[in-house]
Amino acid sequence: MSKRSPKTDVSGFKSEGDLNISPHRQAWLEEHIDPETKAWLDEDAKYFLRQSLSTPCLNVFKSCDGIYVEDLQGRRYMDFHGNNVHQVGFRNPRVIAAIKAQLDELPFCSRRYTNIPAIKLAKKLTELAPGNLKKVLFAPGGTTAIGTALKLARAATGRFKTISLWDSFHGASLDAISVGGEAIFRQGIGPLLPGTEHAPPPDPSHCPFQCGTQCNLQCARYIEYVLEKEGDVGAVIAETVRSTPYIPPPDYWKTIRAACDRHGALLILDEIPHCLGRTGKMFTCEHYDVVPDMLVIGKGLGGGVFPLAALLAREDLDIMPERALGHYTHEKNPAACAAGLATIECLEADGLLENARVQGEHALRRIGSMMERHPLIGGARGLGLLMGIELVKDRKTRECAGEAAERVMYLALGKGLSFKITMGNILTLTPPLTITREQMDRALGIIEECLVEVSR
Ligand SMILES: Cc1ncc(COP(=O)(O)O)c(C=O)c1O
């Protein structure tokens, strides 16, 4: 098994509370940040609570447009990160127009009242969702929607235990980090929720069952083993595909779906970052021909403008009319819902799911040919426009090339391409679904140039 490096994001900030600033980050700052930007960064550091993976900030953005973000100094970057909110591109004209119109009419709606954009968005989502996911609750963020799903699962099954996956992320609140599987979010915070069992994810390169290069579903069968041993698990909760990305094999979800059914557990799929087309389908579970009991979506649902998430639940899970389930101030925010509706209109009218498939396949082919020239690339995988390039020191040992990955990231940033690194050595690429082939080729060209420089 290869050894993992701590998670690194675009700030170059290591996960394990490592306050040492990386030399690559430092070099980038010295080369690219002028006194005005530096002054704003200092102000940011003065007023905001520090936290890993978010601070210290690297740069100050001034504007964004389509696949680009622009910094204070007027430099433009292709944003292949975008926190996965930018399916339709930043400042998409249709989304912005819908929001502006809604702001002029009804920008807020108090609880116990409703509004037309909220009703229309709920209707649209239930029409798009697979199976019997006919009931909706909006939430002002993915984490809160996950919390709602966990509460509903307890109420529906009378069981409090869950099974989730190591390395997973479901948000940063206490309930979400209890089911989440990343140490950085869990350590030193406990006690966490009781009954949160964890199982290995479908990640062949770190599989405790040593499945080799291809997942052989032992990890999926292990979930059934835990369901059976515990006997009273209420829900299995997992990301359909992990952002890293891990792309489970075709039968993975069918195996787990069947196990949940046999043991009376609900299946909750978290598609917060990849819903609405990133993988080439509206919902990722459609790739697996599986319908969960609850599906949680978010991020791009707010059009890259508003925090908006949704829990889609099986119709017969509408069982809590007498108890508070979500109860959020912004649970039917009209402007956010107008943004959501406009986002879906763009996805449909502009053929963005098809574009995600086409550009994703093209990119993976091109990365495959880069692999022949660059031994540093240990593997590449993707689904639509969720892609990862894994850098290794040696293809046989698969030892993580974390240092090289970080250098590539900062070099690419210097050439106008922003992306993040996950698991310490995976260049994770999630561009807007509006990307053109020419833009994709330019971005991959930058990555290749950086690989050449790093290998020298
Ligand atoms: C898989 C997954 N679940 C949940 C969340 C939490 O969403 P939010 O930040 O909107 O609360 C995230 C955010 O990155 C995520 O990637």
mmCIF file of C-alpha atoms in Angstrom, residues 168-386:
data_model
loop_
_atom_site.group_PDB
_atom_site.id
_atom_site.type_symbol
_atom_site.label_atom_id
_atom_site.label_comp_id
_atom_site.label_asym_id
_atom_site.label_seq_id
_atom_site.Cartn_x
_atom_site.Cartn_y
_atom_site.Cartn_z
ATOM 1 C CA SER A 168 -15.146 10.779 3.075
ATOM 2 C CA PHE A 169 -16.279 14.345 3.631
ATOM 3 C CA HIS A 170 -19.871 15.323 4.368
ATOM 4 C CA GLY A 171 -19.399 18.779 5.849
ATOM 5 C CA ALA A 172 -17.781 20.359 8.880
ATOM 6 C CA SER A 173 -20.495 20.353 11.581
ATOM 7 C CA LEU A 174 -20.320 17.884 14.464
ATOM 8 C CA ASP A 175 -22.803 15.416 12.990
ATOM 9 C CA ALA A 176 -21.168 15.627 9.554
ATOM 10 C CA ILE A 177 -17.621 15.117 10.870
ATOM 11 C CA SER A 178 -18.852 12.149 12.906
ATOM 12 C CA VAL A 179 -19.868 10.342 9.731
ATOM 13 C CA GLY A 180 -17.032 11.912 7.739
ATOM 14 C CA GLY A 181 -13.791 10.011 7.495
ATOM 15 C CA GLU A 182 -10.996 12.579 7.292
ATOM 16 C CA ALA A 183 -8.853 12.822 10.406
ATOM 17 C CA ILE A 184 -8.233 16.548 9.983
ATOM 18 C CA PHE A 185 -11.894 17.264 10.643
ATOM 19 C CA ARG A 186 -12.325 14.759 13.486
ATOM 20 C CA GLN A 187 -9.212 14.823 15.635
ATOM 21 C CA GLY A 188 -9.278 16.636 18.941
ATOM 22 C CA ILE A 189 -12.938 17.622 18.611
ATOM 23 C CA GLY A 190 -14.674 14.616 20.206
ATOM 24 C CA PRO A 191 -16.721 13.073 21.542
ATOM 25 C CA LEU A 192 -18.381 12.644 18.187
ATOM 26 C CA LEU A 193 -21.811 11.146 17.501
ATOM 27 C CA PRO A 194 -22.128 7.593 18.783
ATOM 28 C CA GLY A 195 -22.689 4.661 16.443
ATOM 29 C CA THR A 196 -20.832 6.007 13.443
ATOM 30 C CA GLU A 197 -19.095 2.947 12.004
ATOM 31 C CA HIS A 198 -16.625 3.454 9.173
ATOM 32 C CA ALA A 199 -15.607 1.183 6.303
ATOM 33 C CA PRO A 200 -12.857 1.415 3.680
ATOM 34 C CA PRO A 201 -13.666 3.355 0.506
ATOM 35 C CA PRO A 202 -13.396 1.843 -2.968
ATOM 36 C CA ASP A 203 -9.804 3.023 -3.434
ATOM 37 C CA PRO A 204 -7.675 0.190 -4.847
ATOM 38 C CA SER A 205 -4.350 1.937 -4.217
ATOM 39 C CA HIS A 206 -4.975 2.066 -0.459
ATOM 40 C CA CYS A 207 -7.293 -0.912 -0.061
ATOM 41 C CA PRO A 208 -6.864 -2.856 3.194
ATOM 42 C CA PHE A 209 -8.239 -5.891 1.339
ATOM 43 C CA GLN A 210 -5.337 -5.513 -1.114
ATOM 44 C CA CYS A 211 -7.572 -5.810 -4.138
ATOM 45 C CA GLY A 212 -4.816 -4.733 -6.556
ATOM 46 C CA THR A 213 -5.275 -2.164 -9.278
ATOM 47 C CA GLN A 214 -9.001 -2.777 -9.702
ATOM 48 C CA CYS A 215 -11.600 -2.699 -6.912
ATOM 49 C CA ASN A 216 -13.046 -6.207 -6.629
ATOM 50 C CA LEU A 217 -15.976 -5.136 -4.414
ATOM 51 C CA GLN A 218 -14.573 -6.673 -1.234
ATOM 52 C CA CYS A 219 -15.038 -3.274 0.415
ATOM 53 C CA ALA A 220 -18.706 -3.227 -0.674
ATOM 54 C CA ARG A 221 -19.207 -6.715 0.726
ATOM 55 C CA TYR A 222 -17.531 -5.626 3.960
ATOM 56 C CA ILE A 223 -20.289 -3.051 4.378
ATOM 57 C CA GLU A 224 -22.808 -5.885 4.329
ATOM 58 C CA TYR A 225 -20.669 -7.695 6.911
ATOM 59 C CA VAL A 226 -20.881 -4.682 9.243
ATOM 60 C CA LEU A 227 -24.626 -4.279 8.590
ATOM 61 C CA GLU A 228 -25.094 -7.899 9.592
ATOM 62 C CA LYS A 229 -22.826 -7.800 12.663
ATOM 63 C CA GLU A 230 -24.332 -4.602 14.023
ATOM 64 C CA GLY A 231 -27.852 -5.641 13.103
ATOM 65 C CA ASP A 232 -29.346 -2.231 13.792
ATOM 66 C CA VAL A 233 -27.729 0.252 11.426
ATOM 67 C CA GLY A 234 -30.121 2.982 10.308
ATOM 68 C CA ALA A 235 -28.271 4.293 7.276
ATOM 69 C CA VAL A 236 -25.295 3.909 5.010
ATOM 70 C CA ILE A 237 -24.136 7.366 3.976
ATOM 71 C CA ALA A 238 -21.488 7.977 1.324
ATOM 72 C CA GLU A 239 -20.423 10.121 -1.587
ATOM 73 C CA THR A 240 -21.491 8.378 -4.799
ATOM 74 C CA VAL A 241 -18.071 9.237 -6.206
ATOM 75 C CA ARG A 242 -15.424 10.883 -4.115
ATOM 76 C CA SER A 243 -13.948 14.173 -5.303
ATOM 77 C CA THR A 244 -10.427 12.748 -5.242
ATOM 78 C CA PRO A 245 -11.810 11.143 -7.443
ATOM 79 C CA TYR A 246 -12.536 7.569 -6.499
ATOM 80 C CA ILE A 247 -14.846 6.186 -9.119
ATOM 81 C CA PRO A 248 -16.343 2.975 -7.722
ATOM 82 C CA PRO A 249 -16.741 0.078 -10.181
ATOM 83 C CA PRO A 250 -20.129 -0.455 -11.879
ATOM 84 C CA ASP A 251 -21.589 -2.948 -9.371
ATOM 85 C CA TYR A 252 -20.404 -1.197 -6.235
ATOM 86 C CA TRP A 253 -23.594 0.716 -5.490
ATOM 87 C CA LYS A 254 -25.891 -2.126 -6.537
ATOM 88 C CA THR A 255 -24.080 -4.370 -4.037
ATOM 89 C CA ILE A 256 -24.522 -1.827 -1.245
ATOM 90 C CA ARG A 257 -28.100 -0.976 -2.228
ATOM 91 C CA ALA A 258 -29.034 -4.677 -1.997
ATOM 92 C CA ALA A 259 -27.223 -5.026 1.346
ATOM 93 C CA CYS A 260 -29.087 -2.006 2.763
ATOM 94 C CA ASP A 261 -32.397 -3.504 1.645
ATOM 95 C CA ARG A 262 -31.596 -6.849 3.231
ATOM 96 C CA HIS A 263 -30.679 -5.237 6.563
ATOM 97 C CA GLY A 264 -33.281 -2.485 6.816
ATOM 98 C CA ALA A 265 -30.820 0.387 6.443
ATOM 99 C CA LEU A 266 -31.460 3.464 4.337
ATOM 100 C CA LEU A 267 -28.990 4.506 1.656
ATOM 101 C CA ILE A 268 -28.088 8.206 1.713
ATOM 102 C CA LEU A 269 -25.958 9.398 -1.198
ATOM 103 C CA ASP A 270 -24.079 12.677 -0.909
ATOM 104 C CA GLU A 271 -23.762 14.300 -4.332
ATOM 105 C CA ILE A 272 -23.274 17.816 -3.013
ATOM 106 C CA PRO A 273 -20.209 18.632 -5.152
ATOM 107 C CA HIS A 274 -21.001 16.633 -8.307
ATOM 108 C CA CYS A 275 -24.749 16.859 -8.750
ATOM 109 C CA LEU A 276 -26.231 18.728 -11.673
ATOM 110 C CA GLY A 277 -24.079 17.432 -14.440
ATOM 111 C CA ARG A 278 -20.439 17.415 -13.425
ATOM 112 C CA THR A 279 -20.115 13.692 -14.086
ATOM 113 C CA GLY A 280 -22.023 13.895 -17.370
ATOM 114 C CA LYS A 281 -25.374 12.938 -15.811
ATOM 115 C CA MET A 282 -27.682 15.160 -13.797
ATOM 116 C CA PHE A 283 -27.144 12.941 -10.734
ATOM 117 C CA THR A 284 -24.133 10.694 -10.258
ATOM 118 C CA CYS A 285 -26.165 7.706 -9.044
ATOM 119 C CA GLU A 286 -27.639 7.492 -12.557
ATOM 120 C CA HIS A 287 -24.267 6.113 -13.709
ATOM 121 C CA TYR A 288 -24.844 3.185 -11.353
ATOM 122 C CA ASP A 289 -28.505 2.590 -12.045
ATOM 123 C CA VAL A 290 -29.199 2.848 -8.345
ATOM 124 C CA VAL A 291 -31.712 5.015 -6.510
ATOM 125 C CA PRO A 292 -30.867 5.955 -2.924
ATOM 126 C CA ASP A 293 -33.511 6.525 -0.271
ATOM 127 C CA MET A 294 -32.174 10.037 0.137
ATOM 128 C CA LEU A 295 -30.037 12.103 -2.180
ATOM 129 C CA VAL A 296 -28.271 15.218 -0.934
ATOM 130 C CA ILE A 297 -27.251 17.886 -3.431
ATOM 131 C CA GLY A 298 -25.835 21.387 -3.088
ATOM 132 C CA LYS A 299 -22.938 23.616 -4.186
ATOM 133 C CA GLY A 300 -23.748 24.470 -7.843
ATOM 134 C CA LEU A 301 -27.473 24.330 -7.050
ATOM 135 C CA GLY A 302 -27.108 27.970 -5.984
ATOM 136 C CA GLY A 303 -25.731 28.912 -9.401
ATOM 137 C CA GLY A 304 -22.279 29.663 -8.018
ATOM 138 C CA VAL A 305 -23.803 32.586 -6.139
ATOM 139 C CA PHE A 306 -25.945 31.413 -3.209
ATOM 140 C CA PRO A 307 -25.380 28.758 -0.590
ATOM 141 C CA LEU A 308 -28.201 26.334 -1.400
ATOM 142 C CA ALA A 309 -28.536 22.600 -0.879
ATOM 143 C CA ALA A 310 -31.403 20.148 -1.034
ATOM 144 C CA LEU A 311 -32.374 16.860 0.493
ATOM 145 C CA LEU A 312 -34.393 14.740 -1.935
ATOM 146 C CA ALA A 313 -36.166 11.925 -0.147
ATOM 147 C CA ARG A 314 -38.360 8.977 -1.050
ATOM 148 C CA GLU A 315 -41.982 10.053 -0.962
ATOM 149 C CA ASP A 316 -42.880 7.659 1.879
ATOM 150 C CA LEU A 317 -40.156 9.209 4.070
ATOM 151 C CA ASP A 318 -42.370 12.242 4.573
ATOM 152 C CA ILE A 319 -42.984 11.103 8.147
ATOM 153 C CA MET A 320 -42.158 14.040 10.422
ATOM 154 C CA PRO A 321 -44.959 16.605 10.035
ATOM 155 C CA GLU A 322 -45.121 17.112 13.812
ATOM 156 C CA ARG A 323 -41.378 17.526 14.387
ATOM 157 C CA ALA A 324 -38.755 19.991 13.199
ATOM 158 C CA LEU A 325 -36.655 18.460 10.472
ATOM 159 C CA GLY A 326 -34.784 21.311 8.790
ATOM 160 C CA HIS A 327 -36.154 24.519 10.264
ATOM 161 C CA TYR A 328 -33.705 26.880 8.586
ATOM 162 C CA THR A 329 -34.280 30.615 8.218
ATOM 163 C CA HIS A 330 -33.383 30.497 4.520
ATOM 164 C CA GLU A 331 -35.091 27.187 3.724
ATOM 165 C CA LYS A 332 -37.118 28.679 0.860
ATOM 166 C CA ASN A 333 -34.983 31.655 -0.133
ATOM 167 C CA PRO A 334 -36.587 32.956 -3.360
ATOM 168 C CA ALA A 335 -33.406 34.478 -4.818
ATOM 169 C CA ALA A 336 -31.398 31.300 -4.196
ATOM 170 C CA CYS A 337 -34.182 29.196 -5.716
ATOM 171 C CA ALA A 338 -34.359 31.514 -8.751
ATOM 172 C CA ALA A 339 -30.617 30.936 -9.160
ATOM 173 C CA GLY A 340 -31.173 27.168 -8.928
ATOM 174 C CA LEU A 341 -33.895 27.222 -11.561
ATOM 175 C CA ALA A 342 -31.794 29.337 -13.925
ATOM 176 C CA THR A 343 -28.841 26.993 -13.383
ATOM 177 C CA ILE A 344 -30.875 23.964 -14.402
ATOM 178 C CA GLU A 345 -32.235 25.886 -17.404
ATOM 179 C CA CYS A 346 -28.638 26.566 -18.520
ATOM 180 C CA LEU A 347 -27.600 22.946 -18.028
ATOM 181 C CA GLU A 348 -30.495 21.807 -20.194
ATOM 182 C CA ALA A 349 -30.598 24.561 -22.824
ATOM 183 C CA ASP A 350 -26.836 24.697 -23.396
ATOM 184 C CA GLY A 351 -26.263 20.925 -23.486
ATOM 185 C CA LEU A 352 -23.794 21.129 -20.600
ATOM 186 C CA LEU A 353 -24.127 17.484 -19.518
ATOM 187 C CA GLU A 354 -23.135 16.391 -23.001
ATOM 188 C CA ASN A 355 -20.280 18.900 -22.962
ATOM 189 C CA ALA A 356 -19.089 17.497 -19.622
ATOM 190 C CA ARG A 357 -18.996 14.004 -21.137
ATOM 191 C CA VAL A 358 -17.268 15.082 -24.345
ATOM 192 C CA GLN A 359 -14.648 17.353 -22.756
ATOM 193 C CA GLY A 360 -14.039 14.885 -19.934
ATOM 194 C CA GLU A 361 -13.403 12.016 -22.351
ATOM 195 C CA HIS A 362 -11.148 14.216 -24.458
ATOM 196 C CA ALA A 363 -9.184 15.332 -21.389
ATOM 197 C CA LEU A 364 -8.731 11.790 -20.092
ATOM 198 C CA ARG A 365 -7.492 10.647 -23.513
ATOM 199 C CA ARG A 366 -5.003 13.497 -23.553
ATOM 200 C CA ILE A 367 -3.865 12.807 -20.006
ATOM 201 C CA GLY A 368 -3.455 9.148 -21.035
ATOM 202 C CA SER A 369 -1.050 10.207 -23.778
ATOM 203 C CA MET A 370 0.760 12.517 -21.322
ATOM 204 C CA MET A 371 1.284 9.452 -19.154
ATOM 205 C CA GLU A 372 3.397 7.884 -21.880
ATOM 206 C CA ARG A 373 5.768 10.854 -21.714
ATOM 207 C CA HIS A 374 5.732 11.530 -17.961
ATOM 208 C CA PRO A 375 6.577 8.733 -15.523
ATOM 209 C CA LEU A 376 5.518 11.096 -12.731
ATOM 210 C CA ILE A 377 1.903 10.388 -13.672
ATOM 211 C CA GLY A 378 0.973 7.193 -11.871
ATOM 212 C CA GLY A 379 -2.627 7.140 -13.016
ATOM 213 C CA ALA A 380 -5.521 9.231 -14.186
ATOM 214 C CA ARG A 381 -9.207 8.782 -13.678
ATOM 215 C CA GLY A 382 -12.374 10.693 -14.136
ATOM 216 C CA LEU A 383 -16.069 10.774 -14.783
ATOM 217 C CA GLY A 384 -17.211 13.667 -16.945
ATOM 218 C CA LEU A 385 -15.502 16.799 -15.704
ATOM 219 C CA LEU A 386 -14.425 15.346 -12.381
#
